[in-house]
Short mmCIF file of N, CA, C and O in Angstrom, two decimals:
data_model
loop_
_atom_site.label_atom_id
_atom_site.label_comp_id
_atom_site.label_asym_id
_atom_site.label_seq_id
_atom_site.Cartn_x
_atom_site.Cartn_y
_atom_site.Cartn_z
N MET A 1 -3.23 -12.01 -14.27
CA MET A 1 -2.46 -11.59 -13.41
C MET A 1 -2.15 -12.16 -12.16
O MET A 1 -3.10 -12.76 -11.63
N ILE A 2 -1.25 -11.55 -11.32
CA ILE A 2 -0.80 -12.25 -10.18
C ILE A 2 -0.86 -11.07 -9.02
O ILE A 2 -0.21 -10.10 -9.49
N LYS A 3 -1.30 -11.38 -7.73
CA LYS A 3 -1.43 -10.71 -6.81
C LYS A 3 -0.86 -11.28 -5.77
O LYS A 3 -0.81 -12.74 -5.59
N ILE A 4 0.13 -10.68 -5.10
CA ILE A 4 0.82 -11.20 -4.03
C ILE A 4 0.23 -10.25 -2.54
O ILE A 4 0.55 -9.02 -2.44
N ILE A 5 -0.20 -11.08 -1.83
CA ILE A 5 -0.96 -10.28 -0.37
C ILE A 5 0.18 -10.91 0.51
O ILE A 5 0.28 -11.91 0.81
N CYS A 6 0.84 -9.60 1.23
CA CYS A 6 1.61 -10.23 2.22
C CYS A 6 1.15 -9.27 3.59
O CYS A 6 0.82 -8.17 3.57
N VAL A 7 1.66 -9.90 4.71
CA VAL A 7 1.40 -9.22 6.13
C VAL A 7 2.76 -8.95 6.38
O VAL A 7 3.64 -9.20 6.54
N GLY A 8 2.55 -7.37 6.67
CA GLY A 8 3.89 -6.66 7.01
C GLY A 8 4.17 -5.94 5.77
O GLY A 8 3.84 -6.33 4.88
N LYS A 9 5.13 -4.98 6.39
CA LYS A 9 5.72 -4.12 5.34
C LYS A 9 7.19 -4.21 5.35
O LYS A 9 7.66 -4.69 6.16
N ILE A 10 7.75 -3.90 4.16
CA ILE A 10 9.08 -3.92 3.80
C ILE A 10 9.46 -2.53 4.14
O ILE A 10 9.21 -1.58 3.71
N LYS A 11 10.76 -2.61 4.99
CA LYS A 11 11.20 -1.27 5.46
C LYS A 11 12.61 -1.09 5.14
O LYS A 11 12.99 -0.17 4.90
N GLU A 12 13.29 -2.16 4.64
CA GLU A 12 14.70 -2.15 4.51
C GLU A 12 15.07 -1.78 3.09
O GLU A 12 14.36 -2.70 1.92
N LYS A 13 15.80 -1.01 2.59
CA LYS A 13 16.14 -0.53 1.13
C LYS A 13 16.71 -1.54 0.33
O LYS A 13 16.18 -1.88 -0.82
N PHE A 14 17.44 -2.39 0.84
CA PHE A 14 17.97 -3.32 0.02
C PHE A 14 16.78 -4.65 -0.46
O PHE A 14 16.87 -5.17 -1.55
N PHE A 15 15.94 -4.63 0.62
CA PHE A 15 14.81 -5.60 0.11
C PHE A 15 14.06 -4.98 -0.95
O PHE A 15 13.59 -5.35 -1.94
N LYS A 16 13.67 -3.70 -0.68
CA LYS A 16 12.93 -3.01 -1.45
C LYS A 16 13.35 -3.10 -3.01
O LYS A 16 12.76 -3.09 -4.06
N GLU A 17 14.87 -2.85 -2.99
CA GLU A 17 15.70 -2.76 -4.43
C GLU A 17 15.51 -4.08 -4.91
O GLU A 17 15.34 -4.24 -6.54
N ALA A 18 15.77 -5.20 -4.37
CA ALA A 18 15.45 -6.71 -4.99
C ALA A 18 14.09 -7.00 -5.25
O ALA A 18 13.65 -7.09 -6.60
N ILE A 19 13.20 -6.52 -4.55
CA ILE A 19 11.60 -6.57 -5.17
C ILE A 19 11.41 -5.73 -6.48
O ILE A 19 10.97 -6.36 -7.33
N ASP A 20 12.25 -4.60 -6.42
CA ASP A 20 11.79 -3.87 -7.49
C ASP A 20 12.33 -4.28 -9.01
O ASP A 20 11.91 -4.27 -9.94
N GLU A 21 13.54 -4.91 -8.78
CA GLU A 21 14.28 -5.51 -9.72
C GLU A 21 13.37 -6.85 -10.27
O GLU A 21 13.24 -6.93 -11.51
N TYR A 22 12.71 -7.69 -9.38
CA TYR A 22 12.00 -8.76 -9.96
C TYR A 22 10.84 -8.25 -10.58
O TYR A 22 10.49 -8.72 -11.52
N LEU A 23 10.07 -7.05 -9.88
CA LEU A 23 8.91 -6.87 -10.43
C LEU A 23 9.36 -6.12 -12.18
O LEU A 23 8.49 -6.34 -12.96
N LYS A 24 10.28 -5.40 -12.09
CA LYS A 24 10.70 -4.97 -13.76
C LYS A 24 10.97 -6.13 -14.39
O LYS A 24 10.45 -6.08 -15.47
N ARG A 25 11.66 -7.03 -14.03
CA ARG A 25 11.70 -8.32 -14.83
C ARG A 25 10.60 -9.10 -15.33
O ARG A 25 10.30 -9.46 -16.28
N LEU A 26 9.73 -9.11 -14.27
CA LEU A 26 8.42 -9.81 -14.51
C LEU A 26 7.63 -9.28 -15.56
O LEU A 26 6.54 -9.61 -16.22
N SER A 27 7.56 -7.73 -15.57
CA SER A 27 6.77 -6.94 -16.15
C SER A 27 6.64 -7.23 -17.95
O SER A 27 5.45 -7.04 -18.44
N LYS A 28 7.53 -8.22 -18.37
CA LYS A 28 7.59 -8.75 -19.63
C LYS A 28 6.67 -9.59 -19.95
O LYS A 28 6.22 -9.88 -21.06
N TYR A 29 6.36 -10.49 -18.56
CA TYR A 29 5.43 -11.56 -18.75
C TYR A 29 4.19 -11.44 -18.27
O TYR A 29 3.05 -12.10 -18.84
N THR A 30 3.86 -10.53 -17.18
CA THR A 30 2.36 -10.51 -16.50
C THR A 30 2.56 -9.13 -15.64
O THR A 30 3.63 -8.56 -15.31
N LYS A 31 1.37 -9.07 -15.31
CA LYS A 31 1.03 -7.88 -14.27
C LYS A 31 1.05 -8.53 -13.09
O LYS A 31 0.47 -9.47 -12.86
N ILE A 32 1.91 -7.59 -12.04
CA ILE A 32 1.87 -8.20 -10.60
C ILE A 32 1.51 -6.89 -9.71
O ILE A 32 2.28 -5.94 -10.03
N ASP A 33 0.80 -7.38 -8.82
CA ASP A 33 0.47 -6.42 -7.81
C ASP A 33 0.93 -6.88 -6.53
O ASP A 33 0.47 -8.41 -6.04
N ILE A 34 1.63 -6.18 -5.38
CA ILE A 34 1.84 -6.58 -4.18
C ILE A 34 1.00 -5.71 -3.29
O ILE A 34 0.95 -4.50 -3.31
N LEU A 35 0.29 -6.31 -2.36
CA LEU A 35 -0.57 -5.61 -1.26
C LEU A 35 0.02 -6.04 -0.22
O LEU A 35 0.11 -7.12 0.37
N GLU A 36 0.28 -5.03 0.97
CA GLU A 36 0.72 -5.22 2.09
C GLU A 36 -0.51 -4.80 2.98
O GLU A 36 -1.35 -3.91 2.92
N VAL A 37 -0.67 -5.74 3.87
CA VAL A 37 -1.54 -5.41 5.19
C VAL A 37 -0.79 -5.38 6.32
O VAL A 37 0.25 -6.09 6.51
N ASP A 38 -1.41 -4.92 7.20
CA ASP A 38 -0.88 -4.65 8.63
C ASP A 38 -0.62 -5.73 9.40
O ASP A 38 -1.44 -6.46 9.26
N ASP A 39 0.51 -5.97 9.97
CA ASP A 39 0.44 -7.23 10.98
C ASP A 39 -0.12 -6.87 12.15
O ASP A 39 -0.28 -5.54 12.53
N SER A 40 -0.36 -7.77 13.05
CA SER A 40 -1.26 -7.74 14.13
C SER A 40 -0.82 -8.92 15.23
O SER A 40 -0.31 -9.75 14.40
N ASN A 41 -1.31 -8.91 16.39
CA ASN A 41 -1.20 -10.13 17.13
C ASN A 41 -2.22 -10.85 17.12
O ASN A 41 -2.43 -11.94 17.93
N VAL A 42 -3.29 -10.65 16.14
CA VAL A 42 -4.59 -11.39 16.32
C VAL A 42 -4.69 -11.51 14.83
O VAL A 42 -4.82 -10.95 13.74
N LEU A 43 -4.31 -12.90 14.41
CA LEU A 43 -4.65 -13.72 13.43
C LEU A 43 -6.14 -13.47 12.83
O LEU A 43 -5.94 -12.91 11.44
N GLU A 44 -7.09 -13.30 13.04
CA GLU A 44 -8.22 -12.92 12.69
C GLU A 44 -8.60 -11.50 12.20
O GLU A 44 -9.08 -11.34 11.18
N LYS A 45 -7.71 -10.70 12.71
CA LYS A 45 -7.43 -9.33 12.37
C LYS A 45 -6.87 -9.03 10.93
O LYS A 45 -7.30 -8.40 9.97
N GLU A 46 -5.92 -9.64 10.98
CA GLU A 46 -5.04 -9.84 9.63
C GLU A 46 -5.59 -10.78 8.62
O GLU A 46 -5.90 -10.06 7.48
N ALA A 47 -6.66 -11.55 9.03
CA ALA A 47 -7.35 -12.36 7.96
C ALA A 47 -8.59 -11.42 7.44
O ALA A 47 -8.75 -11.54 6.02
N THR A 48 -9.11 -10.63 8.01
CA THR A 48 -9.82 -9.58 7.55
C THR A 48 -9.32 -8.91 6.79
O THR A 48 -9.99 -8.25 5.65
N LEU A 49 -8.31 -8.14 6.99
CA LEU A 49 -7.51 -7.55 5.93
C LEU A 49 -7.09 -8.23 4.77
O LEU A 49 -7.42 -7.55 3.83
N ILE A 50 -6.84 -9.10 4.85
CA ILE A 50 -6.38 -9.91 3.74
C ILE A 50 -7.63 -10.32 2.63
O ILE A 50 -7.39 -9.96 1.62
N ASN A 51 -8.76 -10.78 3.49
CA ASN A 51 -9.77 -10.96 2.73
C ASN A 51 -10.42 -9.74 1.75
O ASN A 51 -10.95 -10.36 0.82
N LYS A 52 -10.18 -8.49 2.32
CA LYS A 52 -10.40 -7.39 1.48
C LYS A 52 -10.07 -7.31 0.12
O LYS A 52 -10.57 -6.76 -0.45
N HIS A 53 -8.51 -8.12 -0.08
CA HIS A 53 -8.00 -8.00 -1.43
C HIS A 53 -8.34 -9.47 -2.23
O HIS A 53 -7.66 -9.51 -3.20
N ILE A 54 -9.12 -10.28 -1.68
CA ILE A 54 -9.43 -11.74 -2.37
C ILE A 54 -10.54 -11.59 -3.21
O ILE A 54 -11.50 -11.16 -2.64
N ASN A 55 -10.73 -11.72 -4.34
CA ASN A 55 -12.01 -11.69 -5.04
C ASN A 55 -12.48 -13.46 -5.15
O ASN A 55 -11.53 -14.15 -5.04
N ASP A 56 -13.62 -13.26 -5.45
CA ASP A 56 -14.27 -14.79 -5.72
C ASP A 56 -13.54 -15.39 -6.63
O ASP A 56 -13.44 -16.74 -6.45
N LYS A 57 -13.16 -14.89 -7.79
CA LYS A 57 -12.81 -15.49 -8.76
C LYS A 57 -11.12 -15.87 -8.88
O LYS A 57 -10.49 -16.44 -9.51
N ASP A 58 -10.33 -15.28 -7.95
CA ASP A 58 -9.26 -15.47 -7.45
C ASP A 58 -8.83 -16.85 -7.16
O ASP A 58 -9.47 -17.55 -6.41
N TYR A 59 -7.66 -17.42 -7.65
CA TYR A 59 -6.99 -18.92 -7.67
C TYR A 59 -6.19 -18.47 -6.28
O TYR A 59 -5.10 -17.90 -6.69
N VAL A 60 -6.45 -18.94 -5.22
CA VAL A 60 -5.65 -18.40 -4.05
C VAL A 60 -4.51 -19.59 -3.54
O VAL A 60 -4.99 -20.97 -3.48
N ILE A 61 -3.17 -19.21 -3.80
CA ILE A 61 -2.15 -20.11 -3.07
C ILE A 61 -1.53 -19.54 -1.73
O ILE A 61 -1.30 -18.28 -1.88
N THR A 62 -1.59 -20.28 -0.69
CA THR A 62 -1.03 -19.84 0.45
C THR A 62 0.09 -20.36 0.74
O THR A 62 0.35 -21.46 0.43
N LEU A 63 0.96 -19.64 1.22
CA LEU A 63 2.61 -20.25 1.37
C LEU A 63 2.47 -20.52 2.91
O LEU A 63 2.08 -19.78 3.88
N GLU A 64 2.32 -21.81 2.79
CA GLU A 64 2.29 -22.46 4.47
C GLU A 64 3.28 -23.77 4.39
O GLU A 64 3.75 -24.29 3.55
N ILE A 65 4.06 -23.93 5.76
CA ILE A 65 5.22 -24.52 5.78
C ILE A 65 4.51 -26.06 5.57
O ILE A 65 5.44 -26.95 5.41
N GLU A 66 3.37 -26.15 5.83
CA GLU A 66 2.76 -27.61 5.51
C GLU A 66 2.17 -27.90 4.30
O GLU A 66 1.64 -29.25 3.81
N GLY A 67 2.48 -26.77 3.25
CA GLY A 67 2.03 -26.92 2.06
C GLY A 67 2.85 -28.08 1.39
O GLY A 67 3.58 -28.72 1.74
N ASN A 68 2.26 -28.39 0.22
CA ASN A 68 3.03 -29.13 -0.77
C ASN A 68 4.25 -28.49 -1.41
O ASN A 68 4.34 -27.39 -1.72
N GLU A 69 5.15 -29.17 -1.67
CA GLU A 69 6.55 -28.64 -2.18
C GLU A 69 6.62 -29.06 -3.51
O GLU A 69 6.48 -30.23 -3.86
N LEU A 70 7.10 -28.31 -4.51
CA LEU A 70 7.08 -28.24 -5.75
C LEU A 70 8.89 -28.04 -6.35
O LEU A 70 9.19 -27.17 -5.71
N THR A 71 8.95 -28.54 -7.38
CA THR A 71 10.18 -28.18 -8.01
C THR A 71 9.87 -26.81 -8.77
O THR A 71 8.70 -26.53 -9.16
N SER A 72 10.78 -26.17 -9.34
CA SER A 72 10.50 -24.97 -10.20
C SER A 72 9.75 -25.27 -11.49
O SER A 72 8.88 -24.67 -11.93
N LEU A 73 10.01 -26.18 -11.91
CA LEU A 73 9.52 -26.77 -13.37
C LEU A 73 8.01 -27.19 -12.79
O LEU A 73 6.96 -26.93 -13.82
N GLU A 74 7.89 -27.96 -11.78
CA GLU A 74 6.52 -28.16 -11.44
C GLU A 74 5.59 -26.90 -11.02
O GLU A 74 4.26 -26.65 -11.48
N LEU A 75 6.36 -25.81 -10.31
CA LEU A 75 5.59 -24.75 -9.90
C LEU A 75 5.47 -23.91 -11.35
O LEU A 75 4.20 -23.51 -11.60
N ALA A 76 6.22 -23.92 -12.31
CA ALA A 76 5.94 -23.24 -13.64
C ALA A 76 4.70 -23.90 -14.33
O ALA A 76 3.84 -23.29 -14.74
N ASN A 77 4.67 -25.15 -14.33
CA ASN A 77 3.61 -25.75 -15.05
C ASN A 77 1.95 -25.76 -14.21
O ASN A 77 1.05 -25.30 -14.55
N LYS A 78 2.18 -25.38 -12.65
CA LYS A 78 1.18 -25.27 -11.88
C LYS A 78 0.53 -23.89 -12.41
O LYS A 78 -0.67 -23.63 -12.61
N ILE A 79 1.49 -22.68 -12.67
CA ILE A 79 0.94 -21.30 -12.94
C ILE A 79 0.40 -21.64 -14.34
O ILE A 79 -0.51 -20.97 -14.15
N ASP A 80 1.06 -22.05 -14.99
CA ASP A 80 0.62 -22.23 -16.50
C ASP A 80 -0.93 -22.90 -16.60
O ASP A 80 -1.81 -22.22 -17.08
N ASN A 81 -1.07 -23.91 -15.89
CA ASN A 81 -2.34 -24.62 -15.94
C ASN A 81 -3.40 -23.54 -15.09
O ASN A 81 -4.53 -23.42 -15.59
N ILE A 82 -3.14 -22.89 -14.03
CA ILE A 82 -4.00 -22.07 -13.16
C ILE A 82 -4.67 -21.00 -14.07
O ILE A 82 -5.58 -20.71 -14.25
N LEU A 83 -3.70 -20.27 -14.78
CA LEU A 83 -3.75 -19.16 -15.71
C LEU A 83 -4.84 -19.76 -16.96
O LEU A 83 -5.21 -18.48 -17.64
N LEU A 84 -4.66 -20.83 -17.23
CA LEU A 84 -5.61 -21.25 -18.58
C LEU A 84 -6.97 -21.03 -18.06
O LEU A 84 -7.91 -20.79 -18.98
N ASN A 85 -7.38 -21.46 -17.00
CA ASN A 85 -8.66 -21.21 -16.27
C ASN A 85 -9.17 -20.14 -15.63
O ASN A 85 -10.05 -20.07 -15.06
N ASN A 86 -8.26 -19.40 -15.02
CA ASN A 86 -8.52 -18.48 -14.16
C ASN A 86 -7.58 -17.20 -14.43
O ASN A 86 -6.69 -17.16 -14.90
N SER A 87 -8.26 -15.78 -14.40
CA SER A 87 -7.48 -14.82 -14.87
C SER A 87 -6.43 -14.36 -13.65
O SER A 87 -5.68 -13.48 -14.11
N ASN A 88 -6.85 -14.62 -12.28
CA ASN A 88 -6.01 -14.07 -11.36
C ASN A 88 -5.47 -15.27 -10.57
O ASN A 88 -6.25 -16.27 -9.88
N ILE A 89 -4.16 -15.26 -10.20
CA ILE A 89 -3.51 -16.12 -8.94
C ILE A 89 -3.33 -15.01 -7.86
O ILE A 89 -2.64 -14.02 -7.93
N THR A 90 -3.78 -15.54 -6.71
CA THR A 90 -3.20 -14.60 -5.43
C THR A 90 -2.49 -15.53 -4.58
O THR A 90 -3.01 -16.42 -4.18
N PHE A 91 -1.25 -14.94 -4.33
CA PHE A 91 -0.47 -15.75 -3.20
C PHE A 91 -0.50 -14.82 -2.09
O PHE A 91 -0.50 -13.72 -2.16
N ILE A 92 -0.61 -15.65 -0.95
CA ILE A 92 -0.54 -15.08 0.11
C ILE A 92 0.53 -15.35 1.31
O ILE A 92 0.77 -16.78 1.30
N ILE A 93 1.05 -14.42 1.68
CA ILE A 93 2.31 -14.52 2.42
C ILE A 93 1.91 -14.17 4.04
O ILE A 93 1.50 -13.13 4.19
N GLY A 94 1.72 -14.94 4.95
CA GLY A 94 1.49 -14.60 6.38
C GLY A 94 2.79 -13.98 7.01
O GLY A 94 3.69 -13.81 6.25
N GLY A 95 2.24 -13.57 8.45
CA GLY A 95 3.15 -12.71 9.13
C GLY A 95 3.92 -13.70 9.97
O GLY A 95 3.97 -14.80 9.79
N SER A 96 4.62 -12.97 10.88
CA SER A 96 5.20 -14.10 12.13
C SER A 96 4.51 -14.99 12.66
O SER A 96 4.71 -15.94 13.03
N LEU A 97 3.00 -14.73 12.71
CA LEU A 97 2.10 -15.80 13.39
C LEU A 97 1.56 -16.51 12.45
O LEU A 97 0.70 -17.40 13.05
N GLY A 98 1.84 -16.63 11.22
CA GLY A 98 1.42 -17.78 10.32
C GLY A 98 -0.26 -17.03 9.58
O GLY A 98 -0.21 -15.77 9.60
N LEU A 99 -0.87 -18.02 9.50
CA LEU A 99 -2.16 -17.40 8.59
C LEU A 99 -3.27 -18.13 9.27
O LEU A 99 -3.47 -19.14 9.92
N ASP A 100 -4.06 -17.29 9.60
CA ASP A 100 -5.64 -17.74 10.27
C ASP A 100 -6.22 -18.68 9.53
O ASP A 100 -5.98 -18.83 8.38
N GLU A 101 -7.01 -19.78 10.23
CA GLU A 101 -7.63 -20.76 9.68
C GLU A 101 -8.57 -20.54 8.35
O GLU A 101 -8.78 -21.07 7.56
N SER A 102 -9.25 -19.38 8.59
CA SER A 102 -10.20 -18.90 7.75
C SER A 102 -9.55 -18.65 6.20
O SER A 102 -9.82 -19.19 5.31
N ILE A 103 -8.27 -18.52 6.20
CA ILE A 103 -7.55 -17.88 5.29
C ILE A 103 -6.96 -19.27 4.69
O ILE A 103 -6.89 -19.71 3.27
N LYS A 104 -6.34 -20.21 5.31
CA LYS A 104 -6.04 -21.49 5.11
C LYS A 104 -7.41 -22.32 4.33
O LYS A 104 -7.10 -22.89 3.46
N LYS A 105 -8.49 -22.12 4.87
CA LYS A 105 -9.75 -22.64 4.32
C LYS A 105 -10.04 -22.17 3.05
O LYS A 105 -10.44 -22.84 2.14
N ARG A 106 -9.73 -20.88 2.74
CA ARG A 106 -9.96 -20.27 1.40
C ARG A 106 -9.20 -20.78 0.37
O ARG A 106 -9.33 -20.49 -0.78
N SER A 107 -7.80 -21.07 0.87
CA SER A 107 -6.95 -21.43 -0.10
C SER A 107 -7.24 -22.68 -1.12
O SER A 107 -8.02 -23.62 -0.66
N ASN A 108 -7.03 -22.39 -2.64
CA ASN A 108 -6.88 -23.46 -3.44
C ASN A 108 -5.95 -24.44 -3.34
O ASN A 108 -6.04 -25.48 -3.58
N TYR A 109 -4.72 -23.96 -3.17
CA TYR A 109 -3.64 -24.83 -2.96
C TYR A 109 -2.80 -23.93 -2.06
O TYR A 109 -2.53 -22.94 -1.90
N LYS A 110 -2.00 -25.21 -1.10
CA LYS A 110 -1.13 -24.69 0.13
C LYS A 110 0.29 -25.12 -0.61
O LYS A 110 0.53 -26.19 -0.92
N LEU A 111 0.88 -24.21 -0.84
CA LEU A 111 2.45 -24.17 -1.28
C LEU A 111 3.61 -24.07 -0.09
O LEU A 111 3.27 -23.18 0.56
N SER A 112 4.46 -24.95 -0.28
CA SER A 112 5.77 -24.76 0.75
C SER A 112 6.86 -24.69 -0.07
O SER A 112 6.83 -25.56 -0.88
N PHE A 113 7.74 -23.59 0.23
CA PHE A 113 9.16 -23.71 -0.46
C PHE A 113 9.94 -24.55 0.41
O PHE A 113 11.25 -24.67 -0.17
N SER A 114 9.84 -24.98 1.50
CA SER A 114 10.64 -25.55 2.46
C SER A 114 10.08 -25.48 3.78
O SER A 114 9.14 -25.03 4.31
N LYS A 115 10.76 -26.62 4.76
CA LYS A 115 10.47 -26.98 6.05
C LYS A 115 11.04 -25.87 6.93
O LYS A 115 10.74 -25.54 8.05
N LEU A 116 11.95 -24.78 6.09
CA LEU A 116 12.28 -23.94 7.09
C LEU A 116 11.95 -22.69 7.25
O LEU A 116 10.70 -22.64 6.34
N THR A 117 11.82 -21.91 8.20
CA THR A 117 11.05 -20.65 8.33
C THR A 117 11.84 -19.64 7.88
O THR A 117 12.84 -19.31 8.12
N PHE A 118 11.12 -18.83 6.89
CA PHE A 118 11.94 -17.58 6.32
C PHE A 118 11.39 -16.12 7.03
O PHE A 118 10.31 -16.31 7.19
N PRO A 119 12.13 -15.23 7.16
CA PRO A 119 11.38 -13.80 7.22
C PRO A 119 10.66 -13.55 6.28
O PRO A 119 10.99 -13.50 4.71
N HIS A 120 9.59 -13.20 6.33
CA HIS A 120 8.43 -12.51 5.35
C HIS A 120 9.14 -11.70 4.49
O HIS A 120 8.90 -11.59 3.17
N GLN A 121 10.01 -10.62 4.56
CA GLN A 121 10.56 -9.78 3.78
C GLN A 121 11.54 -10.61 2.78
O GLN A 121 11.44 -10.31 1.53
N LEU A 122 12.45 -11.45 2.89
CA LEU A 122 13.09 -12.34 2.46
C LEU A 122 12.26 -13.45 1.65
O LEU A 122 12.41 -13.40 0.29
N PHE A 123 11.24 -13.74 2.13
CA PHE A 123 10.41 -14.77 1.52
C PHE A 123 9.61 -14.23 0.11
O PHE A 123 9.59 -14.70 -0.82
N ARG A 124 9.46 -12.84 0.40
CA ARG A 124 8.60 -11.93 -0.95
C ARG A 124 9.65 -12.12 -1.94
O ARG A 124 9.24 -12.33 -3.17
N ILE A 125 10.80 -11.90 -1.90
CA ILE A 125 11.94 -11.90 -2.86
C ILE A 125 11.94 -13.20 -3.28
O ILE A 125 11.98 -13.66 -4.68
N ILE A 126 12.08 -14.41 -2.36
CA ILE A 126 12.23 -15.72 -3.07
C ILE A 126 11.02 -16.07 -3.96
O ILE A 126 10.97 -16.69 -4.92
N LEU A 127 9.86 -15.55 -3.31
CA LEU A 127 8.58 -15.86 -4.16
C LEU A 127 8.60 -15.38 -5.47
O LEU A 127 8.22 -15.81 -6.46
N LEU A 128 9.07 -14.03 -5.69
CA LEU A 128 8.96 -13.33 -7.02
C LEU A 128 9.97 -14.02 -7.98
O LEU A 128 9.89 -14.24 -8.84
N GLU A 129 11.36 -14.36 -7.23
CA GLU A 129 12.30 -15.09 -8.33
C GLU A 129 11.76 -16.32 -8.72
O GLU A 129 12.05 -16.47 -9.92
N GLN A 130 10.98 -17.11 -8.07
CA GLN A 130 10.31 -18.15 -8.48
C GLN A 130 9.22 -18.12 -9.45
O GLN A 130 9.32 -18.76 -10.57
N ILE A 131 8.48 -17.07 -9.30
CA ILE A 131 7.61 -16.79 -10.45
C ILE A 131 8.33 -16.39 -11.43
O ILE A 131 7.63 -16.49 -12.68
N TYR A 132 9.13 -15.58 -11.56
CA TYR A 132 10.11 -15.05 -12.60
C TYR A 132 10.70 -16.10 -13.53
O TYR A 132 10.62 -16.27 -14.54
N ARG A 133 11.29 -17.17 -12.20
CA ARG A 133 11.89 -18.22 -13.31
C ARG A 133 10.83 -19.17 -13.84
O ARG A 133 11.04 -19.65 -14.79
N SER A 134 9.63 -19.06 -13.33
CA SER A 134 8.44 -20.03 -14.02
C SER A 134 7.98 -19.52 -15.25
O SER A 134 7.85 -20.30 -16.10
N PHE A 135 8.30 -18.07 -15.39
CA PHE A 135 7.89 -17.66 -16.54
C PHE A 135 8.95 -17.69 -17.79
O PHE A 135 8.83 -17.87 -19.03
N ARG A 136 10.06 -17.81 -17.33
CA ARG A 136 11.32 -18.29 -18.20
C ARG A 136 11.15 -19.30 -18.63
O ARG A 136 11.37 -19.85 -19.86
N ILE A 137 10.94 -20.30 -17.76
CA ILE A 137 10.68 -21.71 -18.12
C ILE A 137 9.78 -21.97 -19.00
O ILE A 137 9.77 -22.37 -20.13
N LEU A 138 8.40 -21.16 -18.79
CA LEU A 138 7.45 -21.43 -19.65
C LEU A 138 7.43 -21.01 -21.09
O LEU A 138 6.83 -21.31 -22.28
N ASN A 139 8.32 -19.77 -21.07
CA ASN A 139 8.73 -19.11 -22.27
C ASN A 139 9.97 -19.88 -23.08
O ASN A 139 10.67 -19.35 -24.21
N ASN A 140 10.20 -20.99 -22.53
CA ASN A 140 11.50 -21.53 -23.24
C ASN A 140 13.06 -20.77 -22.95
O ASN A 140 13.66 -20.87 -24.16
N GLU A 141 12.81 -19.87 -22.09
CA GLU A 141 14.09 -19.04 -22.01
C GLU A 141 15.02 -19.63 -21.08
O GLU A 141 14.55 -20.61 -20.23
N SER A 142 16.61 -19.37 -20.98
CA SER A 142 17.22 -19.92 -20.18
C SER A 142 17.11 -19.38 -18.69
O SER A 142 16.64 -18.32 -18.64
N TYR A 143 17.59 -20.62 -17.81
CA TYR A 143 17.31 -20.15 -16.37
C TYR A 143 18.47 -20.93 -15.97
O TYR A 143 19.01 -22.07 -16.37
N HIS A 144 18.79 -20.63 -14.72
CA HIS A 144 20.07 -21.25 -13.78
C HIS A 144 19.31 -22.42 -13.15
O HIS A 144 18.37 -22.09 -12.45
N LYS A 145 19.63 -23.44 -13.53
CA LYS A 145 19.41 -25.01 -12.84
C LYS A 145 19.97 -25.25 -11.62
O LYS A 145 20.91 -25.33 -11.52
#
């Protein structure tokens, strides 16, 4: 199972529709839960809300600009290897202030998609697309290169 913990809520209909489309596509491969926590001006407060959704056995991947950059193929292989030894992967997307140090320390792997900064609403869709692409790769199905 894959869990995505996000700081902030999606308000825009077009973002929600894109998210729903990828969740539908991904349902063929895995169960995905998206959990939204309220954003705050205090990172420690966000960390407390995030931690409520992390289990001890979760393999936690934080999305950080300072993280490791992977190709789509490398991400697919990483997901595959993690799921061989762990039943849950938890991705964490921070809010506009980033992530609290305590969440970064809990992370098993720090992942960056780019040195660019993305709005969290759009990044949620980018992450879902890359997870979907990973499962297509792992199942030897065609995907756009």
